[in-house]
């Protein structure tokens, strides 16, 4: 039934042919007269001055913040550059800390091989090599993980500060 009112041409519906044909100008209704308002009594002392702020000073920051967020959301070349820079910082931190852990843990067997007297030391009847190779990696890995977490959060905070400023 709606096909009767709207013809289709190449799959596109044409507007209603009767649209705007029955135009009637609006009628003006008379309005009753309103008595003039009474003048308010004059105050004894002038009202206290108020400072009118047309724009919040913090609102100036929203434009660059909004623009930067839009750049990131729309994945423009500038947004991709910012993300790539953040990832590069995170990767550099991870590689640096993992290299430090590998050097420290790899140096222990090398030290025991180069100085056999160091490997022969005993602490509480247990060879020092067992203690260092069996117990040292766990606190070292825990500290490396905590350091990476802290540095990664700092990089992300710096990234967010750069975006919002």
PDB file of C-alpha atoms in Angstrom:
ATOM      1  CA  UNK A   1       0.000   0.000   0.000  1.00  0.00           C
ATOM      2  CA  UNK A   2       2.904   2.378   0.657  1.00  0.00           C
ATOM      3  CA  UNK A   3       4.021   1.783  -2.910  1.00  0.00           C
ATOM      4  CA  UNK A   4       0.928   3.716  -4.039  1.00  0.00           C
ATOM      5  CA  UNK A   5       2.178   6.845  -2.314  1.00  0.00           C
ATOM      6  CA  UNK A   6       5.867   6.607  -3.112  1.00  0.00           C
ATOM      7  CA  UNK A   7       7.125   5.654  -6.533  1.00  0.00           C
ATOM      8  CA  UNK A   8      10.455   3.873  -6.759  1.00  0.00           C
ATOM      9  CA  UNK A   9      12.958   4.904  -9.395  1.00  0.00           C
ATOM     10  CA  UNK A  10      16.081   2.751  -9.581  1.00  0.00           C
ATOM     11  CA  UNK A  11      15.472   1.590  -6.031  1.00  0.00           C
ATOM     12  CA  UNK A  12      15.384   5.154  -4.636  1.00  0.00           C
ATOM     13  CA  UNK A  13      12.179   6.391  -3.106  1.00  0.00           C
ATOM     14  CA  UNK A  14      10.940   9.752  -4.377  1.00  0.00           C
ATOM     15  CA  UNK A  15       9.436  12.248  -1.939  1.00  0.00           C
ATOM     16  CA  UNK A  16       5.695  12.480  -1.477  1.00  0.00           C
ATOM     17  CA  UNK A  17       4.313  14.495  -4.437  1.00  0.00           C
ATOM     18  CA  UNK A  18       1.716  16.167  -2.214  1.00  0.00           C
ATOM     19  CA  UNK A  19       4.360  17.450   0.183  1.00  0.00           C
ATOM     20  CA  UNK A  20       3.931  21.188   0.702  1.00  0.00           C
ATOM     21  CA  UNK A  21       0.905  21.563  -1.622  1.00  0.00           C
ATOM     22  CA  UNK A  22      -1.643  22.348   1.081  1.00  0.00           C
ATOM     23  CA  UNK A  23       0.235  25.254   2.577  1.00  0.00           C
ATOM     24  CA  UNK A  24      -1.865  27.556   4.740  1.00  0.00           C
ATOM     25  CA  UNK A  25      -0.326  30.645   6.307  1.00  0.00           C
ATOM     26  CA  UNK A  26      -0.384  30.804  10.087  1.00  0.00           C
ATOM     27  CA  UNK A  27      -3.063  32.941  11.681  1.00  0.00           C
ATOM     28  CA  UNK A  28      -2.170  35.623  14.207  1.00  0.00           C
ATOM     29  CA  UNK A  29      -4.143  35.618  17.429  1.00  0.00           C
ATOM     30  CA  UNK A  30      -4.660  38.829  19.350  1.00  0.00           C
ATOM     31  CA  UNK A  31      -2.895  39.013  22.707  1.00  0.00           C
ATOM     32  CA  UNK A  32      -4.352  40.837  25.686  1.00  0.00           C
ATOM     33  CA  UNK A  33      -2.389  43.792  27.002  1.00  0.00           C
ATOM     34  CA  UNK A  34      -0.181  43.172  30.006  1.00  0.00           C
ATOM     35  CA  UNK A  35       0.103  45.873  32.632  1.00  0.00           C
ATOM     36  CA  UNK A  36       3.628  47.324  32.920  1.00  0.00           C
ATOM     37  CA  UNK A  37       5.656  45.776  35.760  1.00  0.00           C
ATOM     38  CA  UNK A  38       6.043  47.803  38.916  1.00  0.00           C
ATOM     39  CA  UNK A  39       9.468  49.202  39.596  1.00  0.00           C
ATOM     40  CA  UNK A  40      11.214  47.284  42.403  1.00  0.00           C
ATOM     41  CA  UNK A  41      12.031  49.284  45.505  1.00  0.00           C
ATOM     42  CA  UNK A  42      15.582  50.586  45.542  1.00  0.00           C
ATOM     43  CA  UNK A  43      17.896  48.557  47.815  1.00  0.00           C
ATOM     44  CA  UNK A  44      19.479  50.231  50.796  1.00  0.00           C
ATOM     45  CA  UNK A  45      23.001  49.330  49.630  1.00  0.00           C
ATOM     46  CA  UNK A  46      24.209  48.107  46.264  1.00  0.00           C
ATOM     47  CA  UNK A  47      24.372  44.342  45.837  1.00  0.00           C
ATOM     48  CA  UNK A  48      27.668  42.583  46.384  1.00  0.00           C
ATOM     49  CA  UNK A  49      29.794  42.353  43.253  1.00  0.00           C
ATOM     50  CA  UNK A  50      30.041  38.950  41.687  1.00  0.00           C
ATOM     51  CA  UNK A  51      32.723  37.759  39.362  1.00  0.00           C
ATOM     52  CA  UNK A  52      31.315  36.357  36.152  1.00  0.00           C
ATOM     53  CA  UNK A  53      33.388  33.649  34.552  1.00  0.00           C
ATOM     54  CA  UNK A  54      32.476  32.986  30.953  1.00  0.00           C
ATOM     55  CA  UNK A  55      34.755  29.987  30.491  1.00  0.00           C
ATOM     56  CA  UNK A  56      36.431  27.666  32.899  1.00  0.00           C
ATOM     57  CA  UNK A  57      40.233  27.989  32.557  1.00  0.00           C
ATOM     58  CA  UNK A  58      40.510  24.218  32.480  1.00  0.00           C
ATOM     59  CA  UNK A  59      38.244  24.100  29.446  1.00  0.00           C
ATOM     60  CA  UNK A  60      41.105  25.416  27.294  1.00  0.00           C
ATOM     61  CA  UNK A  61      42.817  22.070  27.808  1.00  0.00           C
ATOM     62  CA  UNK A  62      39.911  20.071  26.429  1.00  0.00           C
ATOM     63  CA  UNK A  63      40.456  21.071  22.813  1.00  0.00           C
ATOM     64  CA  UNK A  64      43.990  19.635  22.434  1.00  0.00           C
ATOM     65  CA  UNK A  65      43.004  16.665  24.600  1.00  0.00           C
ATOM     66  CA  UNK A  66      39.977  16.005  22.458  1.00  0.00           C
ATOM     67  CA  UNK A  67      42.005  16.414  19.281  1.00  0.00           C
ATOM     68  CA  UNK A  68      44.734  14.071  20.489  1.00  0.00           C
ATOM     69  CA  UNK A  69      42.217  11.469  21.575  1.00  0.00           C
ATOM     70  CA  UNK A  70      40.464  11.715  18.228  1.00  0.00           C
ATOM     71  CA  UNK A  71      43.814  11.286  16.490  1.00  0.00           C
ATOM     72  CA  UNK A  72      44.404   8.122  18.506  1.00  0.00           C
ATOM     73  CA  UNK A  73      40.895   6.758  18.015  1.00  0.00           C
ATOM     74  CA  UNK A  74      40.860   7.439  14.279  1.00  0.00           C
ATOM     75  CA  UNK A  75      44.310   5.858  13.944  1.00  0.00           C
ATOM     76  CA  UNK A  76      45.780   8.691  11.945  1.00  0.00           C
ATOM     77  CA  UNK A  77      49.485   8.755  11.111  1.00  0.00           C
ATOM     78  CA  UNK A  78      50.163  11.084  14.052  1.00  0.00           C
ATOM     79  CA  UNK A  79      48.250   8.797  16.437  1.00  0.00           C
ATOM     80  CA  UNK A  80      50.129   5.777  15.132  1.00  0.00           C
ATOM     81  CA  UNK A  81      53.404   7.638  15.658  1.00  0.00           C
ATOM     82  CA  UNK A  82      52.478   8.325  19.280  1.00  0.00           C
ATOM     83  CA  UNK A  83      51.534   4.701  19.905  1.00  0.00           C
ATOM     84  CA  UNK A  84      54.697   3.470  18.171  1.00  0.00           C
ATOM     85  CA  UNK A  85      56.762   5.757  20.397  1.00  0.00           C
ATOM     86  CA  UNK A  86      55.092   4.381  23.546  1.00  0.00           C
ATOM     87  CA  UNK A  87      55.651   0.802  22.405  1.00  0.00           C
ATOM     88  CA  UNK A  88      59.287   1.620  21.594  1.00  0.00           C
ATOM     89  CA  UNK A  89      59.839   2.935  25.136  1.00  0.00           C
ATOM     90  CA  UNK A  90      58.174  -0.146  26.640  1.00  0.00           C
ATOM     91  CA  UNK A  91      60.250  -2.484  24.461  1.00  0.00           C
ATOM     92  CA  UNK A  92      63.488  -0.682  25.281  1.00  0.00           C
ATOM     93  CA  UNK A  93      62.726  -1.017  29.007  1.00  0.00           C
ATOM     94  CA  UNK A  94      61.889  -4.722  28.669  1.00  0.00           C
ATOM     95  CA  UNK A  95      65.029  -5.501  26.665  1.00  0.00           C
ATOM     96  CA  UNK A  96      67.224  -3.569  29.097  1.00  0.00           C
ATOM     97  CA  UNK A  97      65.866  -5.327  32.179  1.00  0.00           C
ATOM     98  CA  UNK A  98      65.937  -8.774  30.569  1.00  0.00           C
ATOM     99  CA  UNK A  99      69.547  -8.195  29.485  1.00  0.00           C
ATOM    100  CA  UNK A 100      70.456  -7.234  33.047  1.00  0.00           C
ATOM    101  CA  UNK A 101      68.814 -10.388  34.438  1.00  0.00           C
ATOM    102  CA  UNK A 102      70.502 -12.605  31.830  1.00  0.00           C
ATOM    103  CA  UNK A 103      73.911 -11.071  32.513  1.00  0.00           C
ATOM    104  CA  UNK A 104      73.568 -11.492  36.276  1.00  0.00           C
ATOM    105  CA  UNK A 105      72.262 -15.059  36.088  1.00  0.00           C
ATOM    106  CA  UNK A 106      74.674 -16.031  33.292  1.00  0.00           C
ATOM    107  CA  UNK A 107      77.639 -14.643  35.207  1.00  0.00           C
ATOM    108  CA  UNK A 108      77.132 -17.044  38.123  1.00  0.00           C
ATOM    109  CA  UNK A 109      77.926 -20.316  36.288  1.00  0.00           C
ATOM    110  CA  UNK A 110      80.747 -18.524  34.487  1.00  0.00           C
ATOM    111  CA  UNK A 111      82.178 -17.363  37.837  1.00  0.00           C
ATOM    112  CA  UNK A 112      81.978 -20.893  39.244  1.00  0.00           C
ATOM    113  CA  UNK A 113      83.726 -22.274  36.153  1.00  0.00           C
ATOM    114  CA  UNK A 114      86.506 -19.665  36.131  1.00  0.00           C
ATOM    115  CA  UNK A 115      87.151 -19.757  39.918  1.00  0.00           C
ATOM    116  CA  UNK A 116      86.736 -23.298  41.218  1.00  0.00           C
ATOM    117  CA  UNK A 117      87.596 -22.150  44.732  1.00  0.00           C
ATOM    118  CA  UNK A 118      84.506 -19.927  44.707  1.00  0.00           C
ATOM    119  CA  UNK A 119      82.377 -22.936  43.751  1.00  0.00           C
ATOM    120  CA  UNK A 120      83.849 -25.014  46.588  1.00  0.00           C
ATOM    121  CA  UNK A 121      82.637 -22.595  49.293  1.00  0.00           C
ATOM    122  CA  UNK A 122      79.957 -23.918  51.621  1.00  0.00           C
ATOM    123  CA  UNK A 123      77.386 -21.999  53.648  1.00  0.00           C
ATOM    124  CA  UNK A 124      75.720 -23.959  56.459  1.00  0.00           C
ATOM    125  CA  UNK A 125      76.972 -27.145  54.849  1.00  0.00           C
ATOM    126  CA  UNK A 126      75.341 -26.371  51.465  1.00  0.00           C
ATOM    127  CA  UNK A 127      77.500 -25.478  48.463  1.00  0.00           C
ATOM    128  CA  UNK A 128      77.354 -21.766  47.648  1.00  0.00           C
ATOM    129  CA  UNK A 129      76.723 -22.596  43.972  1.00  0.00           C
ATOM    130  CA  UNK A 130      73.479 -24.356  44.885  1.00  0.00           C
ATOM    131  CA  UNK A 131      72.311 -21.484  47.039  1.00  0.00           C
ATOM    132  CA  UNK A 132      73.108 -18.821  44.447  1.00  0.00           C
ATOM    133  CA  UNK A 133      71.743 -20.747  41.466  1.00  0.00           C
ATOM    134  CA  UNK A 134      68.738 -22.166  43.348  1.00  0.00           C
ATOM    135  CA  UNK A 135      67.617 -19.174  45.412  1.00  0.00           C
ATOM    136  CA  UNK A 136      69.026 -16.015  43.816  1.00  0.00           C
ATOM    137  CA  UNK A 137      66.972 -16.120  40.587  1.00  0.00           C
ATOM    138  CA  UNK A 138      63.595 -15.836  42.349  1.00  0.00           C
ATOM    139  CA  UNK A 139      64.123 -12.542  44.193  1.00  0.00           C
ATOM    140  CA  UNK A 140      66.055 -11.226  41.182  1.00  0.00           C
ATOM    141  CA  UNK A 141      63.175 -12.014  38.816  1.00  0.00           C
ATOM    142  CA  UNK A 142      60.656 -10.550  41.281  1.00  0.00           C
ATOM    143  CA  UNK A 143      62.625  -7.308  41.534  1.00  0.00           C
ATOM    144  CA  UNK A 144      63.048  -7.141  37.757  1.00  0.00           C
ATOM    145  CA  UNK A 145      59.277  -7.611  37.322  1.00  0.00           C
ATOM    146  CA  UNK A 146      58.502  -4.886  39.859  1.00  0.00           C
ATOM    147  CA  UNK A 147      60.997  -2.541  38.236  1.00  0.00           C
ATOM    148  CA  UNK A 148      59.525  -3.180  34.787  1.00  0.00           C
ATOM    149  CA  UNK A 149      55.988  -2.626  36.065  1.00  0.00           C
ATOM    150  CA  UNK A 150      56.972   0.663  37.669  1.00  0.00           C
ATOM    151  CA  UNK A 151      58.849   1.871  34.582  1.00  0.00           C
ATOM    152  CA  UNK A 152      56.023   0.819  32.245  1.00  0.00           C
ATOM    153  CA  UNK A 153      53.483   2.727  34.339  1.00  0.00           C
ATOM    154  CA  UNK A 154      55.764   5.772  34.283  1.00  0.00           C
ATOM    155  CA  UNK A 155      55.989   5.587  30.479  1.00  0.00           C
ATOM    156  CA  UNK A 156      52.191   5.317  30.250  1.00  0.00           C
ATOM    157  CA  UNK A 157      51.717   8.259  32.638  1.00  0.00           C
ATOM    158  CA  UNK A 158      54.117  10.335  30.557  1.00  0.00           C
ATOM    159  CA  UNK A 159      52.195   9.338  27.437  1.00  0.00           C
ATOM    160  CA  UNK A 160      48.861  10.362  28.953  1.00  0.00           C
ATOM    161  CA  UNK A 161      50.353  13.642  30.229  1.00  0.00           C
ATOM    162  CA  UNK A 162      51.695  14.365  26.749  1.00  0.00           C
ATOM    163  CA  UNK A 163      48.281  13.651  25.203  1.00  0.00           C
ATOM    164  CA  UNK A 164      46.406  15.795  27.715  1.00  0.00           C
ATOM    165  CA  UNK A 165      48.735  18.774  27.593  1.00  0.00           C
TER     166      UNK A 165
END
